[in-house]
JSON list of C-alpha atoms in Angstrom, two decimals:
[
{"chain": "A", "resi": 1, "resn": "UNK", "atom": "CA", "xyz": [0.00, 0.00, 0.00]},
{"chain": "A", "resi": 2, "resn": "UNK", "atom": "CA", "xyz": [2.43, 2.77, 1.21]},
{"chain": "A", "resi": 3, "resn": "UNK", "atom": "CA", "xyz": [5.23, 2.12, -1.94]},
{"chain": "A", "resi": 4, "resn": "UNK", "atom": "CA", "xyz": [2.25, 2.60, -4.30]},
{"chain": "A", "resi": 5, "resn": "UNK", "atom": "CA", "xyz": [0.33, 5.40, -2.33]},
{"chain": "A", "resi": 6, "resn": "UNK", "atom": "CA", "xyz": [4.44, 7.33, -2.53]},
{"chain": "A", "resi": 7, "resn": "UNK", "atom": "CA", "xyz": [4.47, 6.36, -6.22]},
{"chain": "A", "resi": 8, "resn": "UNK", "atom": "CA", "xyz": [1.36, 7.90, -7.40]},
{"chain": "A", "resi": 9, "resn": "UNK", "atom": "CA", "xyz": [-0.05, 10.07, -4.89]},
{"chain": "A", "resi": 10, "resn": "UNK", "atom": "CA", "xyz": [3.15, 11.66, -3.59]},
{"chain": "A", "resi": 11, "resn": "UNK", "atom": "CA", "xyz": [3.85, 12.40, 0.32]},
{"chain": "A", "resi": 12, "resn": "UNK", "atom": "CA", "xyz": [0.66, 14.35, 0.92]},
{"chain": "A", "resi": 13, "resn": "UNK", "atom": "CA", "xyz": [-2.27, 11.50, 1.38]},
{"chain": "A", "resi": 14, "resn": "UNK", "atom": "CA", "xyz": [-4.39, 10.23, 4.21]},
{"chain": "A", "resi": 15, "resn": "UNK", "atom": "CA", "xyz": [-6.01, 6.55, 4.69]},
{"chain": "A", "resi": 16, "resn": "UNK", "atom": "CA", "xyz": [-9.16, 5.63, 5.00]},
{"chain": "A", "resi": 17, "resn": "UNK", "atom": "CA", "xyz": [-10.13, 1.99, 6.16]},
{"chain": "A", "resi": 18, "resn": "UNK", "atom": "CA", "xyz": [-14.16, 1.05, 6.66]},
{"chain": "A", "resi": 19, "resn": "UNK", "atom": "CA", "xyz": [-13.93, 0.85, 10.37]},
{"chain": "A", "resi": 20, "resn": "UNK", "atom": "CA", "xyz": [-14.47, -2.66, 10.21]},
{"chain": "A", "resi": 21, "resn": "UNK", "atom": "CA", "xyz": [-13.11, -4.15, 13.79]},
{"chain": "A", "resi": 22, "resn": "UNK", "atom": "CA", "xyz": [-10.29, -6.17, 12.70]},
{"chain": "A", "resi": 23, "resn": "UNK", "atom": "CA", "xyz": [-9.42, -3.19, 11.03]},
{"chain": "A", "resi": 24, "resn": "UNK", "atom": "CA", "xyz": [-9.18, -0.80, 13.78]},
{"chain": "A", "resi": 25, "resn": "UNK", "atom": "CA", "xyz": [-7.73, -3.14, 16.58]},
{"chain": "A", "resi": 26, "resn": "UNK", "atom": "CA", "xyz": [-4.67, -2.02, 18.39]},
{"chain": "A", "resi": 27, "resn": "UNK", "atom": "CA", "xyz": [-2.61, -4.11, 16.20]},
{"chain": "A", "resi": 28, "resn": "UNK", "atom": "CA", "xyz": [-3.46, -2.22, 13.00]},
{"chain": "A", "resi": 29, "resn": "UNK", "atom": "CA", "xyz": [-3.77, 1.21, 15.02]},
{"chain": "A", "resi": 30, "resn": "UNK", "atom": "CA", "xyz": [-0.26, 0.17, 16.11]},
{"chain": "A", "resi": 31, "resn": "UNK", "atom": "CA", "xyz": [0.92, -1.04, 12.66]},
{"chain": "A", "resi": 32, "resn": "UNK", "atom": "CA", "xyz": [-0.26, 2.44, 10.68]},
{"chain": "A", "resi": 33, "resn": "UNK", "atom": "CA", "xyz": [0.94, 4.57, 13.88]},
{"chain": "A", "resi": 34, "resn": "UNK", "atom": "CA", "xyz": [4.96, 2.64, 13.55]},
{"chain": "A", "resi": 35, "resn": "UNK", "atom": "CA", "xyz": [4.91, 3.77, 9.18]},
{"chain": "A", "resi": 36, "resn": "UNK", "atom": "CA", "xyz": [3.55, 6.89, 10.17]},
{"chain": "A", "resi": 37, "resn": "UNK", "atom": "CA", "xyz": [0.53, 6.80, 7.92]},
{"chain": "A", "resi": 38, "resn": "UNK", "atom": "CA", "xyz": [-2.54, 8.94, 8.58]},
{"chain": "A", "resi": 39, "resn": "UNK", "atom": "CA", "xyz": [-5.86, 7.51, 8.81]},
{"chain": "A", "resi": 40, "resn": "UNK", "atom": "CA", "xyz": [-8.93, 9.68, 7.96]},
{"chain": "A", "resi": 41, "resn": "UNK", "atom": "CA", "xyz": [-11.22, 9.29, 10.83]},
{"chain": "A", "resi": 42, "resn": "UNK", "atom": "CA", "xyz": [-14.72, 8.47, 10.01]},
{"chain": "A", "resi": 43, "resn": "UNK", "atom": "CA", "xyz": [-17.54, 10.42, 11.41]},
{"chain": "A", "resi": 44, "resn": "UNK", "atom": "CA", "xyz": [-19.47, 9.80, 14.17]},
{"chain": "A", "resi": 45, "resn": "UNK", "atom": "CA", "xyz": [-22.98, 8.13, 13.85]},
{"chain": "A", "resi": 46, "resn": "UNK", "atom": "CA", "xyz": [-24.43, 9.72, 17.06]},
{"chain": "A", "resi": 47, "resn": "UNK", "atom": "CA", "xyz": [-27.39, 12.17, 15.43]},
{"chain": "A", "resi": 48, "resn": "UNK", "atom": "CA", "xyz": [-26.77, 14.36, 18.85]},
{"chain": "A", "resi": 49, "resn": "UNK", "atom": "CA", "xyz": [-22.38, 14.36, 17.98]},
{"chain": "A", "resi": 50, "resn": "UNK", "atom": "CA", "xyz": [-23.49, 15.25, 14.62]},
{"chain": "A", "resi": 51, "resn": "UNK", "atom": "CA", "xyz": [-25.54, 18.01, 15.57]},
{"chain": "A", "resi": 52, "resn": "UNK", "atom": "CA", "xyz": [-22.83, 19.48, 18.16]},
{"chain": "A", "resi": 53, "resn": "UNK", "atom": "CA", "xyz": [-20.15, 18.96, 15.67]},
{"chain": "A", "resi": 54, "resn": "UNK", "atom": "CA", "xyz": [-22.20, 21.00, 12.89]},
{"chain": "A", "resi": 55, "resn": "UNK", "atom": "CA", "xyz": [-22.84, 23.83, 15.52]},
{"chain": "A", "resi": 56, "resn": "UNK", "atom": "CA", "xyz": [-19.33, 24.36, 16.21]},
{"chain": "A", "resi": 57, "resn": "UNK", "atom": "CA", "xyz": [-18.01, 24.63, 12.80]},
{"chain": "A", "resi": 58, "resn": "UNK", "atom": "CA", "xyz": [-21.14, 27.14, 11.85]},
{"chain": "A", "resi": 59, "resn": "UNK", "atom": "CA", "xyz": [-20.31, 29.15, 15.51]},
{"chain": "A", "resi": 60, "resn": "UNK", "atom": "CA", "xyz": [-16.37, 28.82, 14.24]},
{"chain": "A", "resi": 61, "resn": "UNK", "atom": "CA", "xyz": [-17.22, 30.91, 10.59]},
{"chain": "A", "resi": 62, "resn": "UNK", "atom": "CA", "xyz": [-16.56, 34.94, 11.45]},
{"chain": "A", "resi": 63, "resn": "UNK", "atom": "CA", "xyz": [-19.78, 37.50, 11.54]},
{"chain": "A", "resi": 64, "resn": "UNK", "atom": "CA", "xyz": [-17.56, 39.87, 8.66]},
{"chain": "A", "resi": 65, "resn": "UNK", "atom": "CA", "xyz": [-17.97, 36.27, 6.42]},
{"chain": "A", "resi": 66, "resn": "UNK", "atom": "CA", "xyz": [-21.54, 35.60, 6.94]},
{"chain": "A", "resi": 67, "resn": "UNK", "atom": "CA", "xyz": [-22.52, 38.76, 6.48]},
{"chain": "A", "resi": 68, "resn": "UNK", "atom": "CA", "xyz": [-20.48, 39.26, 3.21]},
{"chain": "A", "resi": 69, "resn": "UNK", "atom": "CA", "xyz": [-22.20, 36.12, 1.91]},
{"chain": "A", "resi": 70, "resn": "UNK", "atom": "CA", "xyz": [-25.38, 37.73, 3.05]},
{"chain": "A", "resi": 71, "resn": "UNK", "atom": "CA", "xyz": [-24.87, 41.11, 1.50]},
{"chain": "A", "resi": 72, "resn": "UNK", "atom": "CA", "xyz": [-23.60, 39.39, -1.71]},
{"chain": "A", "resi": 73, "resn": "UNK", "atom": "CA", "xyz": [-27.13, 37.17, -1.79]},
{"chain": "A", "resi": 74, "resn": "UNK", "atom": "CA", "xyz": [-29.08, 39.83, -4.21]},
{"chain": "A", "resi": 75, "resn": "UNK", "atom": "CA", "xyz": [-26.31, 39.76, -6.73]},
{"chain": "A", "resi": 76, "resn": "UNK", "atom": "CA", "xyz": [-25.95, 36.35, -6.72]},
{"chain": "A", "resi": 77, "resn": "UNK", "atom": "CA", "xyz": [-29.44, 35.75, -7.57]},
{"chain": "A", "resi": 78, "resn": "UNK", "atom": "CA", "xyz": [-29.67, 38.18, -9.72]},
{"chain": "A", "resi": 79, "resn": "UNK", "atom": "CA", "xyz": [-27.00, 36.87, -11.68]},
{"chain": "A", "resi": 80, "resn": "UNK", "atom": "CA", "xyz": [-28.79, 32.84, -12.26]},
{"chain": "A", "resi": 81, "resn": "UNK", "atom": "CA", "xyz": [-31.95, 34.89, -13.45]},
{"chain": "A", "resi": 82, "resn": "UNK", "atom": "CA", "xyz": [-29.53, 36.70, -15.87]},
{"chain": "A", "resi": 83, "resn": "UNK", "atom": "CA", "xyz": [-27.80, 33.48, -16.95]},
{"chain": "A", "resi": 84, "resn": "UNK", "atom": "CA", "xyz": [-31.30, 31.67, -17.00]},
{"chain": "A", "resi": 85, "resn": "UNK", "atom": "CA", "xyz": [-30.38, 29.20, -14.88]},
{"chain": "A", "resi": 86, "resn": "UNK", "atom": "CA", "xyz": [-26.77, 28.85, -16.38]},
{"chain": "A", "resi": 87, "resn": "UNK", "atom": "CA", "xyz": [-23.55, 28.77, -14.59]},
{"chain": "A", "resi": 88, "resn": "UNK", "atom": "CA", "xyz": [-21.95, 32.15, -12.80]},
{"chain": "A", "resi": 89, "resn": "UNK", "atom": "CA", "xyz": [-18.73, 33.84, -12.19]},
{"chain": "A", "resi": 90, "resn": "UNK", "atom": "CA", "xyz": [-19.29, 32.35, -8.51]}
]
């Protein structure tokens, strides 16, 4: 796995297993943690984490940027109607 991930995708690339059990056991944990490869962690299935998780990034975005995406909202629009539906410079 890790000669061919280096040959084709470079230094720069995370893992992802199915979270299958024999999959994340200590051994394997232990096994990609010794070669140093990262593992993309899945999300959580708890509705409530979810939920939490969602609020935080949303809380984490600055006013200044929510409000320029809210300001910018009547051009945007605008601009579909002109295109008729088309694609838009954003």
């Amino acid at each position: 796995m890790r000669p061919w991930a280096r040959a084709n995708l470079g230094r720069s690339w995370v893992f992802q297993q199915d979270n299958d059990p024999k999959h994340t056991s200590g051994h394997f944990a232990n096994w990609f943690r010794r070669r140093r490869v990262d593992l993309l962690e899945w999300p959580t299935s708890n509705a409530n984490q979810k939920f939490a998780q969602l609020e935080a990034a949303w809380k984490s975005i600055p006013m200044t940027v929510v409000q320029t995406l809210l300001d910018s909202m009547p051009r945007r629009c605008q601009a579909v109607i002109d295109a008729k539906g088309y694609p838009t410079k954003y």
